[in-house]
Amino acid sequence: MVFLRYFRLFFGPNVIAEKLGINGVIFELIILTIFALPWNFTSAMLADKLGRKALQAIGFTGMGLFTLIFAFLIGKISPIVTLSLYGFSTVFSQIGPGTIVGFWGVELFPATVRGLTQGITVLGGRMGVLTTTFLFPIILNAYGIVPTMVILAIVSFLGAITTMFLPEPKQRSLTEFERLGEELESK
């Protein structure tokens, strides 16, 4: 689900920038510099204090809310407000899944299968990117930007719900997960 949301990285900035009359490269540079990078580092630093589950759920929920607001206000508000809404969706992307998703495959599994699970995690992500790269331009051309953004908001909310079923590795060592894996293997 995380990587389905990354449609915005491939097509979003150019489509939105075009609607705003801004160069796509400049638009994305503003988004990355002001909104993405600072929150990526902040999220990584807060992961052990607040927990991966909380950050990812907050991130997905915020992404969904700001994408939904963005969907219904694009073209009706000033370009700076539109850029800000898109930017805040990016902030929540970095608070949650943009930073946290990489932790799960490594932290939740014992070393004997960690490489495999990380590979599956990466494969799932790449499949999401591949699907998004081909599917969302079709949806965008067929239905327009508002329905496409609504679909992305729904995917974000589903990501928040799915996150609630994951275990919380906050302040737990990899050794603890190693022991848990050994216990499961011995049964």
Short mmCIF file of C-alpha atoms in Angstrom, two decimals, residues 9-75:
data_model
loop_
_atom_site.label_atom_id
_atom_site.label_comp_id
_atom_site.label_asym_id
_atom_site.label_seq_id
_atom_site.Cartn_x
_atom_site.Cartn_y
_atom_site.Cartn_z
CA LEU A 9 6.34 10.90 -6.93
CA PHE A 10 6.13 9.85 -10.55
CA PHE A 11 3.16 11.77 -11.92
CA GLY A 12 1.75 13.90 -9.12
CA PRO A 13 4.20 16.79 -9.13
CA ASN A 14 4.01 17.34 -12.87
CA VAL A 15 0.22 17.12 -13.01
CA ILE A 16 -0.21 19.40 -10.01
CA ALA A 17 2.49 21.83 -11.10
CA GLU A 18 0.84 22.07 -14.51
CA LYS A 19 -2.51 22.88 -12.85
CA LEU A 20 -0.76 25.59 -10.81
CA GLY A 21 1.27 26.97 -13.69
CA ILE A 22 4.56 26.06 -11.98
CA ASN A 23 7.52 24.14 -13.42
CA GLY A 24 7.33 20.50 -12.21
CA VAL A 25 11.00 20.35 -11.20
CA ILE A 26 10.72 23.55 -9.14
CA PHE A 27 7.50 22.29 -7.56
CA GLU A 28 9.09 18.99 -6.52
CA LEU A 29 12.24 20.73 -5.27
CA ILE A 30 10.09 22.90 -2.99
CA ILE A 31 8.14 19.87 -1.75
CA LEU A 32 11.26 17.82 -1.02
CA THR A 33 13.25 20.63 0.59
CA ILE A 34 10.55 22.17 2.77
CA PHE A 35 8.25 19.26 3.49
CA ALA A 36 9.89 15.86 2.91
CA LEU A 37 13.48 15.93 4.13
CA PRO A 38 12.99 17.59 7.53
CA TRP A 39 10.17 15.21 8.44
CA ASN A 40 12.03 12.16 7.20
CA PHE A 41 14.78 12.83 9.74
CA THR A 42 12.29 13.81 12.46
CA SER A 43 10.35 10.58 12.00
CA ALA A 44 13.49 8.45 12.16
CA MET A 45 14.46 10.16 15.42
CA LEU A 46 10.96 9.67 16.91
CA ALA A 47 10.58 6.02 15.89
CA ASP A 48 11.74 4.61 19.22
CA LYS A 49 9.93 7.20 21.34
CA LEU A 50 6.52 7.15 19.67
CA GLY A 51 6.70 3.76 17.98
CA ARG A 52 6.62 2.60 14.39
CA LYS A 53 2.96 1.64 14.51
CA ALA A 54 1.83 5.05 15.78
CA LEU A 55 4.00 6.97 13.32
CA GLN A 56 2.91 4.86 10.37
CA ALA A 57 -0.79 5.07 11.30
CA ILE A 58 -0.53 8.84 11.83
CA GLY A 59 1.35 9.14 8.54
CA PHE A 60 -1.17 7.18 6.49
CA THR A 61 -4.11 8.99 8.11
CA GLY A 62 -2.57 12.42 7.53
CA MET A 63 -1.72 11.51 3.95
CA GLY A 64 -5.31 10.44 3.39
CA LEU A 65 -6.82 13.55 4.96
CA PHE A 66 -4.60 16.04 3.15
CA THR A 67 -4.96 14.18 -0.15
CA LEU A 68 -8.75 14.22 0.24
CA ILE A 69 -8.79 17.93 1.07
CA PHE A 70 -6.40 18.55 -1.81
CA ALA A 71 -8.62 16.58 -4.20
CA PHE A 72 -11.66 18.71 -3.54
CA LEU A 73 -9.90 22.08 -3.39
CA ILE A 74 -7.47 21.86 -6.32
CA GLY A 75 -8.27 24.60 -8.80
#
